[in-house]
Amino acid sequence: MSRAYAGKNIVVGVTGSIAAFKVAGWVSTLAKAEAQVSVVMTSAAQKFVTPLTFSSLSGTQTHTGMFDNESDEWMAHINLGREADLVIIAPASAETIARLAHGMSSDLLSTTVLATRAPIYICPAMNTRMFEHPATRENIAKLAGYGYQVIEPGVGMMACKEEGQGRLPEWEDVDEIFQRALTVHDLAGKKILVTAGPTREPIDPARFLSNRSSGKMGFSLAKAAFRRGAEVTLVAGPANLSTPVGVQRVNVQTAREMHDAVMKYADAADIVIKSAAVADYRAKSVYGEKVKKEKIGESLELERNPDILLELGKRKKKGQLLIGFAAESTRLEEEGKRKLEAKNLDMIAVNNINSDSTGFEVDSNQLLLITHESSEKLPFASKDRTADLLLNKVLELMQ
Ligand code: C5P
């Protein structure tokens, strides 16, 4: 579970749309991630889901009106907005969007929105024709103009049995957006190039040479860097992982394709993190048809792939940071130091691939980070957490 939500005050405004029931799941997830969730419901929202549902899931009483409780709710419209770190309006009905676009303060939710300085995320969900109506479009454009973030609804079958745009996004689609809104953008303005996954070197249409890299470490790095405000390009070998939100992904297969993609983006990058496990060799002959085993015989002739990182080290720009990875099973520190020098790197992250719980395929890792000044063993942690710890070290190097 991500730590981005822990201790954060999040106001969730629920309005009158059938998608309100889905947001009960969002509130439950946020509360489990230790956020302080305050749910504000409009009166129409209460026709779809009861306030008690949200109170039970958030662990605090749901707010339903400006004037209905003299003690607890007194000044709620100011307090909720003032204390919020993030305001999410989901589902946002056409009615609420219209009210917000006109700066109205006729209910607790619209008043809270006016009274906050926290980032506001609006998730419209409604019938397609309502969503496409020029009045709704104009109101949404106005909200964007006020600096509110509008998350476009998804396309698909609606509750009204019509196909089209207007569906509330799934939690997986908005989770990363909300986490980014709550994270300090200490990498803002930085262009980061990350490589991830294995490469695949074909022998014929059915066979290839590759390795056990899953790409998880590199994908975690790309995700964390975007969350921290960086502009991220991810050059990925074949990896069965979904593209992190906000990250530009370039898919490659072979080491030579990875070489070309990396060289294309490297010059513009402030930081290059080469976590891909690039195959050192490729088959000398690649067959267009599936080759008979007798034809290959007992041995396969190989040739060396380009060492991408070595080349990057040679052409490193002033001020650019170059971070390599090394998968080692013995003499971790010695090997790391040797590669740091040989490839002209600023830092190398050494993976111990002898353990079942670190390195290839698994979700956890324990890296040894070696720079020219220091050598530091990170704690055993998830790859997501490890990515943040590595980026902390990158920030230190930048200073
Ligand atoms: O020398 P070794 O292959 O162990 O170094 C690993 C580092 O070098 C990794 O960062 C990997 O992405 C990079 N590398 C590369 N091109 C290769 C082989 C490795 O960029 N052909």
mmCIF file of C-alpha atoms in Angstrom, residues 122-399:
data_model
loop_
_atom_site.group_PDB
_atom_site.id
_atom_site.type_symbol
_atom_site.label_atom_id
_atom_site.label_comp_id
_atom_site.label_asym_id
_atom_site.label_seq_id
_atom_site.Cartn_x
_atom_site.Cartn_y
_atom_site.Cartn_z
ATOM 1 C CA ILE A 122 -13.370 16.681 -10.617
ATOM 2 C CA CYS A 123 -14.477 13.285 -11.956
ATOM 3 C CA PRO A 124 -17.592 13.847 -14.113
ATOM 4 C CA ALA A 125 -19.917 10.840 -14.493
ATOM 5 C CA MET A 126 -23.220 11.112 -16.311
ATOM 6 C CA ASN A 127 -25.209 10.101 -19.374
ATOM 7 C CA THR A 128 -23.238 10.709 -22.595
ATOM 8 C CA ARG A 129 -25.642 13.253 -24.039
ATOM 9 C CA MET A 130 -25.605 15.250 -20.812
ATOM 10 C CA PHE A 131 -21.815 15.112 -20.827
ATOM 11 C CA GLU A 132 -21.632 16.229 -24.458
ATOM 12 C CA HIS A 133 -24.162 19.060 -24.069
ATOM 13 C CA PRO A 134 -22.544 22.428 -24.865
ATOM 14 C CA ALA A 135 -23.609 23.755 -21.443
ATOM 15 C CA THR A 136 -21.750 20.946 -19.665
ATOM 16 C CA ARG A 137 -18.736 21.322 -21.960
ATOM 17 C CA GLU A 138 -18.625 25.050 -21.257
ATOM 18 C CA ASN A 139 -18.942 24.501 -17.512
ATOM 19 C CA ILE A 140 -16.128 21.939 -17.545
ATOM 20 C CA ALA A 141 -13.921 24.324 -19.526
ATOM 21 C CA LYS A 142 -14.630 26.988 -16.896
ATOM 22 C CA LEU A 143 -13.596 24.632 -14.096
ATOM 23 C CA ALA A 144 -10.352 23.876 -15.920
ATOM 24 C CA GLY A 145 -9.854 27.626 -16.253
ATOM 25 C CA TYR A 146 -10.132 28.007 -12.461
ATOM 26 C CA GLY A 147 -7.251 25.536 -12.140
ATOM 27 C CA TYR A 148 -9.393 22.537 -11.156
ATOM 28 C CA GLN A 149 -8.210 19.247 -12.625
ATOM 29 C CA VAL A 150 -10.916 17.527 -14.619
ATOM 30 C CA ILE A 151 -10.466 13.781 -15.097
ATOM 31 C CA GLU A 152 -12.227 12.830 -18.304
ATOM 32 C CA PRO A 153 -14.804 10.054 -17.883
ATOM 33 C CA GLY A 154 -14.306 6.693 -19.545
ATOM 34 C CA VAL A 155 -16.142 5.334 -22.584
ATOM 35 C CA GLY A 156 -18.361 2.243 -22.360
ATOM 36 C CA MET A 157 -21.764 0.929 -21.429
ATOM 37 C CA MET A 158 -23.573 3.248 -19.009
ATOM 38 C CA ALA A 159 -26.117 2.454 -16.301
ATOM 39 C CA CYS A 160 -28.773 3.913 -18.643
ATOM 40 C CA LYS A 161 -27.854 1.143 -21.153
ATOM 41 C CA GLU A 162 -26.340 3.615 -23.606
ATOM 42 C CA GLU A 163 -22.809 3.363 -24.954
ATOM 43 C CA GLY A 164 -20.607 6.411 -24.823
ATOM 44 C CA GLN A 165 -18.449 8.702 -22.718
ATOM 45 C CA GLY A 166 -19.537 9.395 -19.172
ATOM 46 C CA ARG A 167 -18.371 6.478 -17.025
ATOM 47 C CA LEU A 168 -16.576 7.172 -13.773
ATOM 48 C CA PRO A 169 -12.967 5.981 -14.129
ATOM 49 C CA GLU A 170 -11.814 2.916 -12.205
ATOM 50 C CA TRP A 171 -9.803 3.453 -9.015
ATOM 51 C CA GLU A 172 -6.658 2.103 -10.733
ATOM 52 C CA ASP A 173 -6.882 4.956 -13.254
ATOM 53 C CA VAL A 174 -7.149 7.750 -10.689
ATOM 54 C CA ASP A 175 -5.045 6.386 -7.823
ATOM 55 C CA GLU A 176 -1.732 7.496 -9.330
ATOM 56 C CA ILE A 177 -3.154 10.935 -10.258
ATOM 57 C CA PHE A 178 -4.261 11.535 -6.644
ATOM 58 C CA GLN A 179 -0.989 10.250 -5.222
ATOM 59 C CA ARG A 180 0.922 12.628 -7.484
ATOM 60 C CA ALA A 181 -1.224 15.529 -6.278
ATOM 61 C CA LEU A 182 -0.231 14.714 -2.689
ATOM 62 C CA THR A 183 3.483 14.223 -3.355
ATOM 63 C CA VAL A 184 6.170 16.900 -3.172
ATOM 64 C CA HIS A 185 7.395 17.539 -6.724
ATOM 65 C CA ASP A 186 11.076 17.537 -5.880
ATOM 66 C CA LEU A 187 11.950 16.355 -9.408
ATOM 67 C CA ALA A 188 9.870 19.042 -11.164
ATOM 68 C CA GLY A 189 11.457 20.291 -14.356
ATOM 69 C CA LYS A 190 13.723 17.238 -14.654
ATOM 70 C CA LYS A 191 13.682 14.958 -17.678
ATOM 71 C CA ILE A 192 14.350 11.369 -16.656
ATOM 72 C CA LEU A 193 15.050 8.472 -18.993
ATOM 73 C CA VAL A 194 14.535 5.025 -17.449
ATOM 74 C CA THR A 195 15.163 1.680 -19.119
ATOM 75 C CA ALA A 196 13.508 -1.472 -17.868
ATOM 76 C CA GLY A 197 12.986 -5.153 -18.509
ATOM 77 C CA PRO A 198 14.993 -7.676 -20.456
ATOM 78 C CA THR A 199 15.817 -7.565 -24.125
ATOM 79 C CA ARG A 200 14.855 -10.390 -26.433
ATOM 80 C CA GLU A 201 17.326 -11.507 -29.072
ATOM 81 C CA PRO A 202 15.636 -13.591 -31.783
ATOM 82 C CA ILE A 203 17.017 -16.805 -33.236
ATOM 83 C CA ASP A 204 14.025 -17.527 -35.449
ATOM 84 C CA PRO A 205 10.287 -16.640 -35.291
ATOM 85 C CA ALA A 206 9.802 -19.104 -32.394
ATOM 86 C CA ARG A 207 12.997 -18.853 -30.319
ATOM 87 C CA PHE A 208 14.938 -16.117 -28.604
ATOM 88 C CA LEU A 209 17.679 -15.435 -26.043
ATOM 89 C CA SER A 210 16.645 -13.428 -22.993
ATOM 90 C CA ASN A 211 16.917 -13.283 -19.187
ATOM 91 C CA ARG A 212 14.739 -13.323 -16.068
ATOM 92 C CA SER A 213 14.243 -9.554 -15.723
ATOM 93 C CA SER A 214 10.555 -8.669 -15.207
ATOM 94 C CA GLY A 215 10.967 -4.903 -15.559
ATOM 95 C CA LYS A 216 9.361 -4.275 -12.142
ATOM 96 C CA MET A 217 12.224 -2.206 -10.718
ATOM 97 C CA GLY A 218 12.402 0.079 -13.764
ATOM 98 C CA PHE A 219 8.616 0.519 -13.908
ATOM 99 C CA SER A 220 8.586 1.415 -10.196
ATOM 100 C CA LEU A 221 11.301 4.006 -10.857
ATOM 101 C CA ALA A 222 9.381 5.527 -13.759
ATOM 102 C CA LYS A 223 6.193 5.672 -11.683
ATOM 103 C CA ALA A 224 7.934 7.252 -8.684
ATOM 104 C CA ALA A 225 9.770 9.806 -10.841
ATOM 105 C CA PHE A 226 6.526 10.949 -12.499
ATOM 106 C CA ARG A 227 4.799 11.157 -9.125
ATOM 107 C CA ARG A 228 7.634 13.400 -7.941
ATOM 108 C CA GLY A 229 7.093 15.801 -10.841
ATOM 109 C CA ALA A 230 9.601 14.586 -13.429
ATOM 110 C CA GLU A 231 8.960 14.202 -17.142
ATOM 111 C CA VAL A 232 9.615 10.510 -17.688
ATOM 112 C CA THR A 233 10.458 8.420 -20.740
ATOM 113 C CA LEU A 234 10.517 4.685 -20.163
ATOM 114 C CA VAL A 235 12.296 2.537 -22.734
ATOM 115 C CA ALA A 236 11.001 -0.940 -21.999
ATOM 116 C CA GLY A 237 11.961 -4.347 -23.246
ATOM 117 C CA PRO A 238 9.228 -7.012 -23.303
ATOM 118 C CA ALA A 239 7.566 -6.671 -19.897
ATOM 119 C CA ASN A 240 4.102 -7.778 -18.917
ATOM 120 C CA LEU A 241 3.378 -4.599 -16.944
ATOM 121 C CA SER A 242 0.981 -1.739 -17.530
ATOM 122 C CA THR A 243 2.403 1.640 -18.414
ATOM 123 C CA PRO A 244 2.639 3.917 -15.371
ATOM 124 C CA VAL A 245 0.239 6.891 -15.579
ATOM 125 C CA GLY A 246 1.822 9.971 -17.168
ATOM 126 C CA VAL A 247 4.907 8.147 -18.421
ATOM 127 C CA GLN A 248 5.928 8.073 -22.078
ATOM 128 C CA ARG A 249 6.657 4.421 -22.882
ATOM 129 C CA VAL A 250 8.769 3.291 -25.816
ATOM 130 C CA ASN A 251 8.662 -0.454 -26.411
ATOM 131 C CA VAL A 252 11.680 -2.272 -27.788
ATOM 132 C CA GLN A 253 12.619 -5.915 -28.252
ATOM 133 C CA THR A 254 16.338 -6.229 -28.894
ATOM 134 C CA ALA A 255 19.425 -4.608 -27.362
ATOM 135 C CA ARG A 256 20.076 -2.796 -30.620
ATOM 136 C CA GLU A 257 16.545 -1.367 -30.609
ATOM 137 C CA MET A 258 17.054 -0.319 -26.988
ATOM 138 C CA HIS A 259 20.348 1.285 -27.969
ATOM 139 C CA ASP A 260 18.689 3.363 -30.687
ATOM 140 C CA ALA A 261 15.780 4.435 -28.492
ATOM 141 C CA VAL A 262 18.063 5.368 -25.596
ATOM 142 C CA MET A 263 20.392 7.389 -27.835
ATOM 143 C CA LYS A 264 17.363 9.249 -29.217
ATOM 144 C CA TYR A 265 16.216 10.429 -25.770
ATOM 145 C CA ALA A 266 19.490 10.533 -23.793
ATOM 146 C CA ASP A 267 20.715 13.952 -24.917
ATOM 147 C CA ALA A 268 17.624 15.700 -23.582
ATOM 148 C CA ALA A 269 17.676 13.793 -20.273
ATOM 149 C CA ASP A 270 18.959 15.298 -17.018
ATOM 150 C CA ILE A 271 19.030 11.864 -15.418
ATOM 151 C CA VAL A 272 19.393 8.445 -17.071
ATOM 152 C CA ILE A 273 18.633 5.343 -15.024
ATOM 153 C CA LYS A 274 19.563 2.127 -16.804
ATOM 154 C CA SER A 275 17.785 -0.585 -14.912
ATOM 155 C CA ALA A 276 17.217 -2.790 -17.966
ATOM 156 C CA ALA A 277 18.921 -6.170 -18.111
ATOM 157 C CA VAL A 278 20.320 -5.907 -21.602
ATOM 158 C CA ALA A 279 21.353 -9.182 -23.244
ATOM 159 C CA ASP A 280 25.099 -9.095 -23.754
ATOM 160 C CA TYR A 281 24.949 -11.329 -26.822
ATOM 161 C CA ARG A 282 22.667 -11.950 -29.777
ATOM 162 C CA ALA A 283 22.519 -14.792 -32.260
ATOM 163 C CA LYS A 284 24.795 -14.135 -35.224
ATOM 164 C CA SER A 285 22.275 -15.553 -37.704
ATOM 165 C CA VAL A 286 18.582 -14.845 -37.360
ATOM 166 C CA TYR A 287 16.377 -17.142 -39.407
ATOM 167 C CA GLY A 288 13.235 -15.846 -41.122
ATOM 168 C CA GLU A 289 11.569 -19.275 -40.838
ATOM 169 C CA LYS A 290 11.563 -21.637 -37.890
ATOM 170 C CA VAL A 291 14.893 -23.384 -38.146
ATOM 171 C CA LYS A 292 15.267 -27.194 -37.873
ATOM 172 C CA LYS A 293 17.206 -28.278 -34.803
ATOM 173 C CA GLU A 294 19.665 -30.222 -36.931
ATOM 174 C CA LYS A 295 20.595 -27.023 -38.739
ATOM 175 C CA ILE A 296 21.555 -25.186 -35.524
ATOM 176 C CA GLY A 297 23.557 -28.156 -34.281
ATOM 177 C CA GLU A 298 25.265 -28.275 -30.894
ATOM 178 C CA SER A 299 26.321 -24.661 -30.655
ATOM 179 C CA LEU A 300 24.859 -21.309 -31.486
ATOM 180 C CA GLU A 301 27.145 -18.651 -32.845
ATOM 181 C CA LEU A 302 26.818 -15.370 -30.938
ATOM 182 C CA GLU A 303 28.000 -11.813 -31.316
ATOM 183 C CA ARG A 304 28.273 -8.989 -28.786
ATOM 184 C CA ASN A 305 25.547 -6.423 -28.359
ATOM 185 C CA PRO A 306 26.486 -2.778 -27.917
ATOM 186 C CA ASP A 307 27.049 -1.771 -24.276
ATOM 187 C CA ILE A 308 24.535 1.084 -24.125
ATOM 188 C CA LEU A 309 25.590 2.329 -20.709
ATOM 189 C CA LEU A 310 29.276 2.364 -21.632
ATOM 190 C CA GLU A 311 28.444 4.526 -24.637
ATOM 191 C CA LEU A 312 26.281 6.854 -22.509
ATOM 192 C CA GLY A 313 29.187 7.208 -20.061
ATOM 193 C CA LYS A 314 31.492 8.241 -22.895
ATOM 194 C CA ARG A 315 29.125 10.908 -24.217
ATOM 195 C CA LYS A 316 27.785 12.117 -20.854
ATOM 196 C CA LYS A 317 26.848 15.813 -20.911
ATOM 197 C CA LYS A 318 27.933 18.216 -18.197
ATOM 198 C CA GLY A 319 25.434 18.079 -15.352
ATOM 199 C CA GLN A 320 23.817 14.861 -16.560
ATOM 200 C CA LEU A 321 23.520 12.066 -14.004
ATOM 201 C CA LEU A 322 24.059 8.506 -15.146
ATOM 202 C CA ILE A 323 22.877 5.645 -12.961
ATOM 203 C CA GLY A 324 23.542 2.014 -13.810
ATOM 204 C CA PHE A 325 22.351 -1.258 -12.345
ATOM 205 C CA ALA A 326 24.330 -4.417 -11.806
ATOM 206 C CA ALA A 327 22.932 -7.862 -11.107
ATOM 207 C CA GLU A 328 25.587 -9.730 -9.165
ATOM 208 C CA SER A 329 25.765 -12.955 -7.224
ATOM 209 C CA THR A 330 29.218 -12.531 -5.624
ATOM 210 C CA ARG A 331 31.572 -9.684 -4.595
ATOM 211 C CA LEU A 332 28.766 -7.111 -4.924
ATOM 212 C CA GLU A 333 30.671 -4.062 -3.745
ATOM 213 C CA GLU A 334 33.840 -4.773 -5.725
ATOM 214 C CA GLU A 335 31.935 -5.439 -8.934
ATOM 215 C CA GLY A 336 29.776 -2.359 -8.399
ATOM 216 C CA LYS A 337 32.809 -0.106 -7.900
ATOM 217 C CA ARG A 338 34.543 -1.539 -10.944
ATOM 218 C CA LYS A 339 31.502 -0.865 -13.179
ATOM 219 C CA LEU A 340 30.967 2.601 -11.687
ATOM 220 C CA GLU A 341 34.472 3.563 -12.878
ATOM 221 C CA ALA A 342 34.545 1.559 -16.104
ATOM 222 C CA LYS A 343 31.263 3.032 -17.376
ATOM 223 C CA ASN A 344 31.804 6.591 -16.047
ATOM 224 C CA LEU A 345 28.655 6.471 -13.879
ATOM 225 C CA ASP A 346 27.551 8.705 -11.022
ATOM 226 C CA MET A 347 25.912 5.875 -9.163
ATOM 227 C CA ILE A 348 25.386 2.147 -9.505
ATOM 228 C CA ALA A 349 22.646 0.109 -7.859
ATOM 229 C CA VAL A 350 23.787 -3.422 -7.177
ATOM 230 C CA ASN A 351 21.200 -6.197 -6.953
ATOM 231 C CA ASN A 352 21.958 -9.406 -5.131
ATOM 232 C CA ILE A 353 20.416 -12.016 -7.401
ATOM 233 C CA ASN A 354 21.310 -14.888 -5.059
ATOM 234 C CA SER A 355 18.326 -14.250 -2.827
ATOM 235 C CA ASP A 356 14.755 -15.321 -3.651
ATOM 236 C CA SER A 357 13.311 -12.107 -2.239
ATOM 237 C CA THR A 358 15.483 -9.578 -4.112
ATOM 238 C CA GLY A 359 16.374 -9.070 -7.747
ATOM 239 C CA PHE A 360 14.594 -10.752 -10.633
ATOM 240 C CA GLU A 361 10.803 -11.137 -10.893
ATOM 241 C CA VAL A 362 9.848 -10.454 -7.235
ATOM 242 C CA ASP A 363 8.173 -7.293 -5.877
ATOM 243 C CA SER A 364 10.815 -6.621 -3.219
ATOM 244 C CA ASN A 365 14.450 -5.618 -3.400
ATOM 245 C CA GLN A 366 17.514 -4.619 -1.424
ATOM 246 C CA LEU A 367 19.989 -2.478 -3.337
ATOM 247 C CA LEU A 368 23.525 -1.508 -2.594
ATOM 248 C CA LEU A 369 23.947 2.080 -3.856
ATOM 249 C CA ILE A 370 27.540 2.969 -4.723
ATOM 250 C CA THR A 371 28.660 6.475 -5.668
ATOM 251 C CA HIS A 372 32.190 7.912 -5.903
ATOM 252 C CA GLU A 373 31.851 9.090 -2.302
ATOM 253 C CA SER A 374 29.774 6.459 -0.551
ATOM 254 C CA SER A 375 28.414 2.970 -0.425
ATOM 255 C CA GLU A 376 25.019 2.479 1.182
ATOM 256 C CA LYS A 377 22.882 -0.616 1.620
ATOM 257 C CA LEU A 378 19.198 0.277 1.362
ATOM 258 C CA PRO A 379 16.731 -1.485 3.655
ATOM 259 C CA PHE A 380 14.875 -4.521 2.333
ATOM 260 C CA ALA A 381 11.671 -3.031 0.874
ATOM 261 C CA SER A 382 9.122 -3.178 -1.927
ATOM 262 C CA LYS A 383 10.384 -2.131 -5.344
ATOM 263 C CA ASP A 384 8.084 0.935 -5.159
ATOM 264 C CA ARG A 385 9.668 2.029 -1.883
ATOM 265 C CA THR A 386 13.159 1.161 -3.157
ATOM 266 C CA ALA A 387 12.509 3.392 -6.184
ATOM 267 C CA ASP A 388 11.783 6.346 -3.895
ATOM 268 C CA LEU A 389 14.890 5.693 -1.814
ATOM 269 C CA LEU A 390 17.021 5.541 -4.958
ATOM 270 C CA LEU A 391 15.505 8.814 -6.219
ATOM 271 C CA ASN A 392 16.262 10.427 -2.829
ATOM 272 C CA LYS A 393 19.915 9.560 -3.430
ATOM 273 C CA VAL A 394 19.697 10.968 -6.971
ATOM 274 C CA LEU A 395 18.420 14.246 -5.492
ATOM 275 C CA GLU A 396 21.367 14.301 -3.091
ATOM 276 C CA LEU A 397 23.759 13.805 -6.014
ATOM 277 C CA MET A 398 22.089 16.638 -7.934
ATOM 278 C CA GLN A 399 22.837 19.003 -5.087
#
